[in-house]
CSV table of C-alpha atoms in Angstrom, one decimal:
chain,number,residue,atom,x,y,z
A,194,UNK,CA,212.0,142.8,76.9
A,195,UNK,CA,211.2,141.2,73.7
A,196,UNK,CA,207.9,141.2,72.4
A,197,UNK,CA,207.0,144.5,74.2
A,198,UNK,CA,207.0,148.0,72.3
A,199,UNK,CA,209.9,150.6,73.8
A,200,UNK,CA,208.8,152.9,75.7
A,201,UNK,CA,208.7,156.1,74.2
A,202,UNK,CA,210.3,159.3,76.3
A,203,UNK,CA,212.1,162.1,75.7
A,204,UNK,CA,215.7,161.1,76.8
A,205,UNK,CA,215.2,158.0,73.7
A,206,UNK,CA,215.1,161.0,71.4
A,207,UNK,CA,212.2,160.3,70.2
A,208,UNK,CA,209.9,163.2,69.6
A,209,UNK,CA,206.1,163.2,70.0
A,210,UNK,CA,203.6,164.8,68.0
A,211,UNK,CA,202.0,167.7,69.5
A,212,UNK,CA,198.8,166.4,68.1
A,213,UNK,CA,198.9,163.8,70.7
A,214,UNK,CA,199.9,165.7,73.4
A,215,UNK,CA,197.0,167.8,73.2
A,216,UNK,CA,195.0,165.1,72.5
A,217,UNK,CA,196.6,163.8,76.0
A,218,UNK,CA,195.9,166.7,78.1
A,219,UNK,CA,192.2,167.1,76.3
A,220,UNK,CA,191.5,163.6,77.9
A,221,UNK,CA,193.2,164.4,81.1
A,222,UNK,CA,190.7,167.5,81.6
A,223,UNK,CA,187.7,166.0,80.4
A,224,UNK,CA,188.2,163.5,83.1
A,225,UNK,CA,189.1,166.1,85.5
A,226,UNK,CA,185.9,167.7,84.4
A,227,UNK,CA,183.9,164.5,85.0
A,228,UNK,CA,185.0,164.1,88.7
A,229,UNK,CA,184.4,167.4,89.7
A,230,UNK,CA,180.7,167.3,88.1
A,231,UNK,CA,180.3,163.4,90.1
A,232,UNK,CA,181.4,165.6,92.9
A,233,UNK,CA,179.2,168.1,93.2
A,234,UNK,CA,176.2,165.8,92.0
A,235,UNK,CA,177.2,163.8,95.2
A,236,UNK,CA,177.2,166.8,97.8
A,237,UNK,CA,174.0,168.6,95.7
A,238,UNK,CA,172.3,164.9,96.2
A,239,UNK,CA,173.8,164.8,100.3
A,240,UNK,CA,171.9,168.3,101.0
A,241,UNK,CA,168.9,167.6,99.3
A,242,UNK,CA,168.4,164.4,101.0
A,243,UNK,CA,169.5,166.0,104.3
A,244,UNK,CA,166.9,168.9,103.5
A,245,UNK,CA,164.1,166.2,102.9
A,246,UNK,CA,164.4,164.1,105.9
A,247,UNK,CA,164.7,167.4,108.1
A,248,UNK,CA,161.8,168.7,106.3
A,249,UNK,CA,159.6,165.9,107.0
A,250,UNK,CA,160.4,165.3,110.3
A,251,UNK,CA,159.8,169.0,111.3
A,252,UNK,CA,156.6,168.7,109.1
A,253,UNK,CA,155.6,165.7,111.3
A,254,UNK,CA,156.2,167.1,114.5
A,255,UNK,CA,154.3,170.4,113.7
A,256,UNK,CA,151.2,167.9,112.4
A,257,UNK,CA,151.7,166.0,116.1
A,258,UNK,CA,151.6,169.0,118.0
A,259,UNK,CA,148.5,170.7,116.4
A,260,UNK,CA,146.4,167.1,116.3
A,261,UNK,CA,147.0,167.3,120.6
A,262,UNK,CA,145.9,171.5,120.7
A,263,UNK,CA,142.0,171.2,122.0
A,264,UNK,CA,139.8,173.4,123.3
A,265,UNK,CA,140.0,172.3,127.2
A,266,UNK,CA,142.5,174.2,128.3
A,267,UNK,CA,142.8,177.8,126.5
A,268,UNK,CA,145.8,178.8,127.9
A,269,UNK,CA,147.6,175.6,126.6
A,270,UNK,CA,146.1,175.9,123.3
A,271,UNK,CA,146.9,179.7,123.2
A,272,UNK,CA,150.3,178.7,123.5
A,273,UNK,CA,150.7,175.6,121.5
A,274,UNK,CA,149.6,178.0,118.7
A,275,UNK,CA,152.1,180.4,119.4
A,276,UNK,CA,154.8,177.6,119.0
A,277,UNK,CA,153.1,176.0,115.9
A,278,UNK,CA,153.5,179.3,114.4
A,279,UNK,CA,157.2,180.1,115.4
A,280,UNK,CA,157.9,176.6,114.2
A,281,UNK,CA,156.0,176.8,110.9
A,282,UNK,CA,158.4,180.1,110.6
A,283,UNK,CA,161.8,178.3,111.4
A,284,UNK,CA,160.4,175.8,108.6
A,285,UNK,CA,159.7,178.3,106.1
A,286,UNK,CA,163.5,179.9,106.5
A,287,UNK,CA,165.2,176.2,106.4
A,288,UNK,CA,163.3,176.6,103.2
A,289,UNK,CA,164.0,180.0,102.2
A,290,UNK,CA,168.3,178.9,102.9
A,291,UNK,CA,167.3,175.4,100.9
A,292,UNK,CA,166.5,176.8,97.5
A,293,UNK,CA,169.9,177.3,96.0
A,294,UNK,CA,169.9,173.5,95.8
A,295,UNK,CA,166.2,172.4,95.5
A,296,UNK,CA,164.9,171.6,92.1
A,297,UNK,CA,161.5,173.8,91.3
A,298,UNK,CA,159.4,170.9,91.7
A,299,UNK,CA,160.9,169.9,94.8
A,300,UNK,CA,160.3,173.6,96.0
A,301,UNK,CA,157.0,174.0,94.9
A,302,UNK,CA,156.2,170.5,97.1
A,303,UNK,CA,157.8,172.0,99.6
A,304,UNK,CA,156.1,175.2,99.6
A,305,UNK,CA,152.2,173.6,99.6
A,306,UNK,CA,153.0,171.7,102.1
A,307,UNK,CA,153.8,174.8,104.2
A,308,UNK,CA,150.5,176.2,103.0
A,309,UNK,CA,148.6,173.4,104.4
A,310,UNK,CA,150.3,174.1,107.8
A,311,UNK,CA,149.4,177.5,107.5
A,312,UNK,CA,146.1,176.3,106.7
A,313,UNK,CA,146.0,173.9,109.9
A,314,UNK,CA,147.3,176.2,112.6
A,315,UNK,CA,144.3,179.0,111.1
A,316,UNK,CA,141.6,176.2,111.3
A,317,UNK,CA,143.0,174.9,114.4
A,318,UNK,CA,142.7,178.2,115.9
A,319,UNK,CA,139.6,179.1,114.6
A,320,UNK,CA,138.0,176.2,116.4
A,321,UNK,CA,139.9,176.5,119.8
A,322,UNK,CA,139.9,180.6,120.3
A,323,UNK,CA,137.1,181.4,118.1
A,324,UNK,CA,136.9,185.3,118.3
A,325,UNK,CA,134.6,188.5,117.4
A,326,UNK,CA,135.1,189.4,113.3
A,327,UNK,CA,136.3,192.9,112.8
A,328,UNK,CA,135.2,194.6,109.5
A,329,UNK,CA,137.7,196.5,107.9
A,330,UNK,CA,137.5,200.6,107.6
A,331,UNK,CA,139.4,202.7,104.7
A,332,UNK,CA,141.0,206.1,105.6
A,333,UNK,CA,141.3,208.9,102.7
A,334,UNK,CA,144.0,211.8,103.1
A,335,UNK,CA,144.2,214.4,100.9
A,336,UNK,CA,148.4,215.2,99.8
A,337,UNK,CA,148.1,218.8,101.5
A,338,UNK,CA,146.7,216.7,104.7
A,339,UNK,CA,149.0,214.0,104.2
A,340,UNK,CA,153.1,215.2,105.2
A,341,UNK,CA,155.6,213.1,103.1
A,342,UNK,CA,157.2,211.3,105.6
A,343,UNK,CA,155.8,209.6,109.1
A,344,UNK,CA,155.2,212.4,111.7
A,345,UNK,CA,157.2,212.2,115.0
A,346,UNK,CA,154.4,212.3,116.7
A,347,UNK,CA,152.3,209.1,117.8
A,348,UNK,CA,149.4,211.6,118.4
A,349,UNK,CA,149.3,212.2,114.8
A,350,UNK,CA,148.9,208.7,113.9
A,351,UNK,CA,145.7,206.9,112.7
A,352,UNK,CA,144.9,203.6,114.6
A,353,UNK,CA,145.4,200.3,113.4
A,354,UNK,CA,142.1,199.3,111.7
A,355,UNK,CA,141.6,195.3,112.6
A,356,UNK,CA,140.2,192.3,109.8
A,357,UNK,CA,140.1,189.3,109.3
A,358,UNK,CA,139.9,188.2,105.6
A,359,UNK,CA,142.8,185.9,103.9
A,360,UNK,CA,144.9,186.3,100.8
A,361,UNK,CA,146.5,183.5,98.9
A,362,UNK,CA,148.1,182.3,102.2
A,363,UNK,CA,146.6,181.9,105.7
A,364,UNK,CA,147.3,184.4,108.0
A,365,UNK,CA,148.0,183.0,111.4
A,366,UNK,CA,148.4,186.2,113.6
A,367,UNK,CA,146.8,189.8,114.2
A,368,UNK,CA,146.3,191.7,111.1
A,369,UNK,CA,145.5,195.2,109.9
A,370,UNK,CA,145.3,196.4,106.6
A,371,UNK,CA,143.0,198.8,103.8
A,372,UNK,CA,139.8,197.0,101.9
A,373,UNK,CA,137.6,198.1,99.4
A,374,UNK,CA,138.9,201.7,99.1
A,375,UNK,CA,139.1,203.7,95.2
A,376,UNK,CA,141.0,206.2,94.0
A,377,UNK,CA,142.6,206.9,97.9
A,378,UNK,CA,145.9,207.5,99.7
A,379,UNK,CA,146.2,205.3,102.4
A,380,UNK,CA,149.0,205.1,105.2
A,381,UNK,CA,149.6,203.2,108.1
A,382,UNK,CA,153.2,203.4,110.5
A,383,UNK,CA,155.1,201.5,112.4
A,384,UNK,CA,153.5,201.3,115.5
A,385,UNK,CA,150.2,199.9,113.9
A,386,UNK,CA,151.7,197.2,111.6
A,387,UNK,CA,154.8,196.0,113.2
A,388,UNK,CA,155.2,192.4,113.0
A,389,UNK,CA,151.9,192.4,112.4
A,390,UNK,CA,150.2,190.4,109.2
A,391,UNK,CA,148.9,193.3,106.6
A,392,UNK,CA,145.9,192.4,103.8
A,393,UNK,CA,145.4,194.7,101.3
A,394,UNK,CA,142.3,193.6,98.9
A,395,UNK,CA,139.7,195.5,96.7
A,396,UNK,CA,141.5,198.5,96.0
A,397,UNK,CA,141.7,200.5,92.5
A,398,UNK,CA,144.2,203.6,92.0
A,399,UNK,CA,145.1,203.9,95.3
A,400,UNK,CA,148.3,205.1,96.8
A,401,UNK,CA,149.8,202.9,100.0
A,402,UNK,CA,152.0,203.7,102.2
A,403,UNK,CA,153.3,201.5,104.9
A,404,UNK,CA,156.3,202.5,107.7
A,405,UNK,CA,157.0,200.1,109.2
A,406,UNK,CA,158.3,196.2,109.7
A,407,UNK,CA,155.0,193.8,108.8
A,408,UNK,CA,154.8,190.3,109.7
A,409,UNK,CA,153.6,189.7,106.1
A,410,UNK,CA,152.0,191.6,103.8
A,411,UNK,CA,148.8,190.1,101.7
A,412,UNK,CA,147.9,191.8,98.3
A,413,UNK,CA,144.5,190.3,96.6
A,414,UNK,CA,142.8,191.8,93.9
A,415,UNK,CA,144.3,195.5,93.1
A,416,UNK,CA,144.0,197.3,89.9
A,417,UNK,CA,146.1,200.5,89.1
A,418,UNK,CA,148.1,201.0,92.4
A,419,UNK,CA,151.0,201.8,93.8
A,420,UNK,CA,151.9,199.9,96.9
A,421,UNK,CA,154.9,200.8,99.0
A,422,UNK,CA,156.2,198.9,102.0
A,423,UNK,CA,158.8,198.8,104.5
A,424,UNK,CA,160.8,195.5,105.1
A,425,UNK,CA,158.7,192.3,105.9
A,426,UNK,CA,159.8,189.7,108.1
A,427,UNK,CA,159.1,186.7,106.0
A,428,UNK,CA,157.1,186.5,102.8
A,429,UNK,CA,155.0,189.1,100.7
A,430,UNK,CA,151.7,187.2,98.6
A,431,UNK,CA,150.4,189.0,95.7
A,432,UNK,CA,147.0,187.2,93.9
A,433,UNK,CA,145.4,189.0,91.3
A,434,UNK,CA,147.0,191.9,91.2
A,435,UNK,CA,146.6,194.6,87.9
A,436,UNK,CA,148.1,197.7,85.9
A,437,UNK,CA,150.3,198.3,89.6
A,438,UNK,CA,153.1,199.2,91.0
A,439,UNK,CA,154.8,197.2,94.0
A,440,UNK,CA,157.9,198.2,96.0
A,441,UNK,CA,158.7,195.7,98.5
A,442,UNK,CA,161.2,194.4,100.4
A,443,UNK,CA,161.1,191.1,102.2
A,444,UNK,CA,162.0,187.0,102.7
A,445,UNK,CA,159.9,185.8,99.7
A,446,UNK,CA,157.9,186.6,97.4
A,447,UNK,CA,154.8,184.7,95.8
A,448,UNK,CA,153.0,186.8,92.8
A,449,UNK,CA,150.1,184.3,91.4
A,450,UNK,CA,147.1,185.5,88.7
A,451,UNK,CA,148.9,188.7,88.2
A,452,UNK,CA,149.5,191.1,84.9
A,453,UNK,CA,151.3,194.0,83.6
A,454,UNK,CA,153.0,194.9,86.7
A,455,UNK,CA,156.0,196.7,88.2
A,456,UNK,CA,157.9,195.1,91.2
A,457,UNK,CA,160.9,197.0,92.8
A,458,UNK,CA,162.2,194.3,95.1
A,459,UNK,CA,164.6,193.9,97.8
A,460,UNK,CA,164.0,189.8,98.8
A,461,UNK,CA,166.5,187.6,100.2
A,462,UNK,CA,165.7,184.6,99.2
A,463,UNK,CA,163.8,183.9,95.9
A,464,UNK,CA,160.6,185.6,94.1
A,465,UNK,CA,158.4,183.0,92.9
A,466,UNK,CA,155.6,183.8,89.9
A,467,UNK,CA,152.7,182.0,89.0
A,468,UNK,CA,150.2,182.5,86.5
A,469,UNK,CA,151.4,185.4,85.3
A,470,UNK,CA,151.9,188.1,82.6
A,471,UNK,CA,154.1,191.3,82.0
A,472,UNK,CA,155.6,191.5,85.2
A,473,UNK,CA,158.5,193.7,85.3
A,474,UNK,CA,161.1,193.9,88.4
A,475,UNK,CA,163.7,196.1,89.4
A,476,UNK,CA,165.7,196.2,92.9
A,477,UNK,CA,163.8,197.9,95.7
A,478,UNK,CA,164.8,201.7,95.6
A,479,UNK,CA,162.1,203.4,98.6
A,480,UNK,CA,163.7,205.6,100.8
A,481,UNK,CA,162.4,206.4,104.4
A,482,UNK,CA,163.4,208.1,107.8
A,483,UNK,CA,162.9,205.0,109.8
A,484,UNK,CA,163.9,202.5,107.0
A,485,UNK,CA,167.4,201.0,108.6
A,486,UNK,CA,165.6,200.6,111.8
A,487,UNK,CA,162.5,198.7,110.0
A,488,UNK,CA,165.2,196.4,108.4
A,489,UNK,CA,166.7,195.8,112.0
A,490,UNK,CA,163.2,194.7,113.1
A,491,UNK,CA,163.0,192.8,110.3
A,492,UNK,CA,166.0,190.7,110.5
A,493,UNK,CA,166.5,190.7,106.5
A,494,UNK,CA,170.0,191.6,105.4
A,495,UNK,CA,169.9,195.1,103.6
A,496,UNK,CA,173.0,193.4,101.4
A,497,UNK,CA,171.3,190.4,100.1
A,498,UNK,CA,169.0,191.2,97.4
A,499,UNK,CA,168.4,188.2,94.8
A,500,UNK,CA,166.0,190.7,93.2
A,501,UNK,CA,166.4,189.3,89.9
A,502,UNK,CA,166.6,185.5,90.5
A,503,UNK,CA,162.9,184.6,89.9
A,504,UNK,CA,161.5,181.3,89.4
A,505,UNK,CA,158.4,180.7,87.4
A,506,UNK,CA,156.3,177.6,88.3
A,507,UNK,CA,154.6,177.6,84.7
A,508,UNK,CA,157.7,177.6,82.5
A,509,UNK,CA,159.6,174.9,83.3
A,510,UNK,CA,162.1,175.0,79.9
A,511,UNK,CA,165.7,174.9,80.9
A,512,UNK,CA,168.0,177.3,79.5
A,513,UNK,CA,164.8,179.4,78.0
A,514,UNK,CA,164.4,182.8,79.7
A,515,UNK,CA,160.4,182.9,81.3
A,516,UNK,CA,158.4,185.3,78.5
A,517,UNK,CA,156.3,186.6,81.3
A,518,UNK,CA,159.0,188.9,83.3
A,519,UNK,CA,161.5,190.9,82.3
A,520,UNK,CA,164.1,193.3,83.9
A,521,UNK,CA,162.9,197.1,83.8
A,522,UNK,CA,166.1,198.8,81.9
A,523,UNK,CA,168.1,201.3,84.3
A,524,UNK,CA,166.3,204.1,82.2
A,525,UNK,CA,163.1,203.4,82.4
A,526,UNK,CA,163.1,202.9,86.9
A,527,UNK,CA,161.2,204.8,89.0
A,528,UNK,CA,163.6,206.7,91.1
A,529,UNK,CA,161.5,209.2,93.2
A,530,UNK,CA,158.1,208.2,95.0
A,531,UNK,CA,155.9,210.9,95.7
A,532,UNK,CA,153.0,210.6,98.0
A,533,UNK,CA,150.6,213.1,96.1
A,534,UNK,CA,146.8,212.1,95.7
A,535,UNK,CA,146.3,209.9,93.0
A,536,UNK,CA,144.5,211.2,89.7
A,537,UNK,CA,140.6,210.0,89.8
């Protein structure tokens, strides 16, 4: 029609440049790009709004059932507690499955507000089924008194030594655990710490062993030890922890005021530092009799290991590696753990 350019096309024998052919398909991907990233912005935005409102409204009705837990009626309260807790636990592993999508700040929101839970159901239960205090005890075993590996035995085993202190989190349930021991080996198995909550505090050069499937596992304030421990059901909290060596395999893990230390780590979720300096990780390499049953007790999946995604709440600089950990080279891994006395 007149007054309209012709169409240009191949069969007019007209020849376009390559130039804008490229310059075609350039435009054409770039907008292909730009839907796909409006795409996944939508769906990241659909699952972290899903995640918040399921959040809160579990968060809300774990508040309402602890504010109606009250002393009259022990038995109720006993097991109003026991739900609180299993709930608190379903919350922490919506969590735990949320984080490939949450930012860190929404994470870190999420995470004190479990804390204050943890906090509520321990005061809450603390004022309903207030109980006798257990001190704890520290046990010493020489390496020609000590065998390598868990006897068969249950006759040979020491009992579980009760306490009651708390480390970085609250702990909700029994616990067992070493305090205040130097220059020691100390071992506990599986049928004193199974699902059980585990504190380790005040220790210096001492050697742990633990066989077995804790609850959780509490470290606070170690110096120059080496800590190994079977699989733990949900999360691991190290607080001021020094000059050590931790092998661990568990849910989460939450390392705060801690320096120049080695973490071999199996964790199926995410490791989370805080505070920290010169702390080196490497995947969790302990080898047991009874380990493949202690991850079956567990519930973690031997084949998931994010050992090596770690988020650091005090560097926040995207696309900047954290200065304060590092990956231990292959080299330079500890590949045996012996059980010998430590060096006074």
């Amino acid at each position: 029609m007149d007054g309209f350019p012709a169409k240009l096309c191949p069969s007019d024998g007209v020849k376009i440049p390559e130039s804008v052919l490229l310059r075609d398909q350039a435009r054409l991907e770039q907008l292909e790009r730009r839907k796909n990233v409006k795409e996944s912005q939508t769906v990241s935005e659909e699952k972290i709004s899903y995640f918040n409102a399921t959040f809160s409204a579990e968060k809300a009705a774990l508040e309402e059932m602890l504010s109606g837990c009250t002393q009259t009626d022990r038995q109720k309260a006993t097991k109003v507690l026991e739900d609180a807790t299993n709930q608190l636990q379903h919350l922490q592993k919506f969590l735990n499955d949320s984080t490939v999508f949450l930012t860190q700040y929404e994470l870190r929101q999420a995470q004190e507000s479990l804390q204050k839970l943890q906090s509520s159901i321990a005061e809450k239960r603390a004022e309903v089924m207030p109980k006798k205090k257990f001190a704890f005890r520290s046990r010493t075993a020489g390496a020609s008194q000590q065998p390598a590996v868990p006897p068969s035995s249950s006759e040979d085993k020491p009992k579980a030594d009760p306490g009651i202190s708390v480390v970085d989190s609250v702990i909700t349930g029994e616990q067992c655990g070493f305090s205040n021991a130097q220059n020691e080996v100390l071992i506990k198995y599986s049928d004193e710490i199974r699902q059980n909550d585990v504190l380790l505090s005040n220790l210096v050069n001492c050697k742990v062993r633990l066989y077995g499937s804790p609850s959780t596992l509490h470290i606070k304030n170690v110096r120059g030890c080496q800590i190994l421990s079977g699989p733990v059901s949900s999360s691991v909290f190290v607080d001021q922890c020094k000059d050590s060596t931790l092998v661990l395999a568990c849910q989460q893990l939450r390392t705060h005021n801690t320096a120049s230390t080695q973490i071999y780590l199996h964790v199926t979720s995410r490791a989370i530092i805080e505070d920290c300096q010169g702390i080196c990780f490497a995947p969790f390499n302990w080898k047991y009799l009874q380990l493949d049953d202690d991850f079956r007790v567990s519930g973690l999946d031997p084949k998931r290991n994010n050992w090596s995604q770690v988020d650091d709440f005090n560097w926040l600089a995207a696309g900047k590696p954290s200065p304060n950990w590092t990956i231990i080279p292959e080299s330079e891994r500890t590949s045996c753990w012996s059980d010998a006395e430590p060096e006074a």
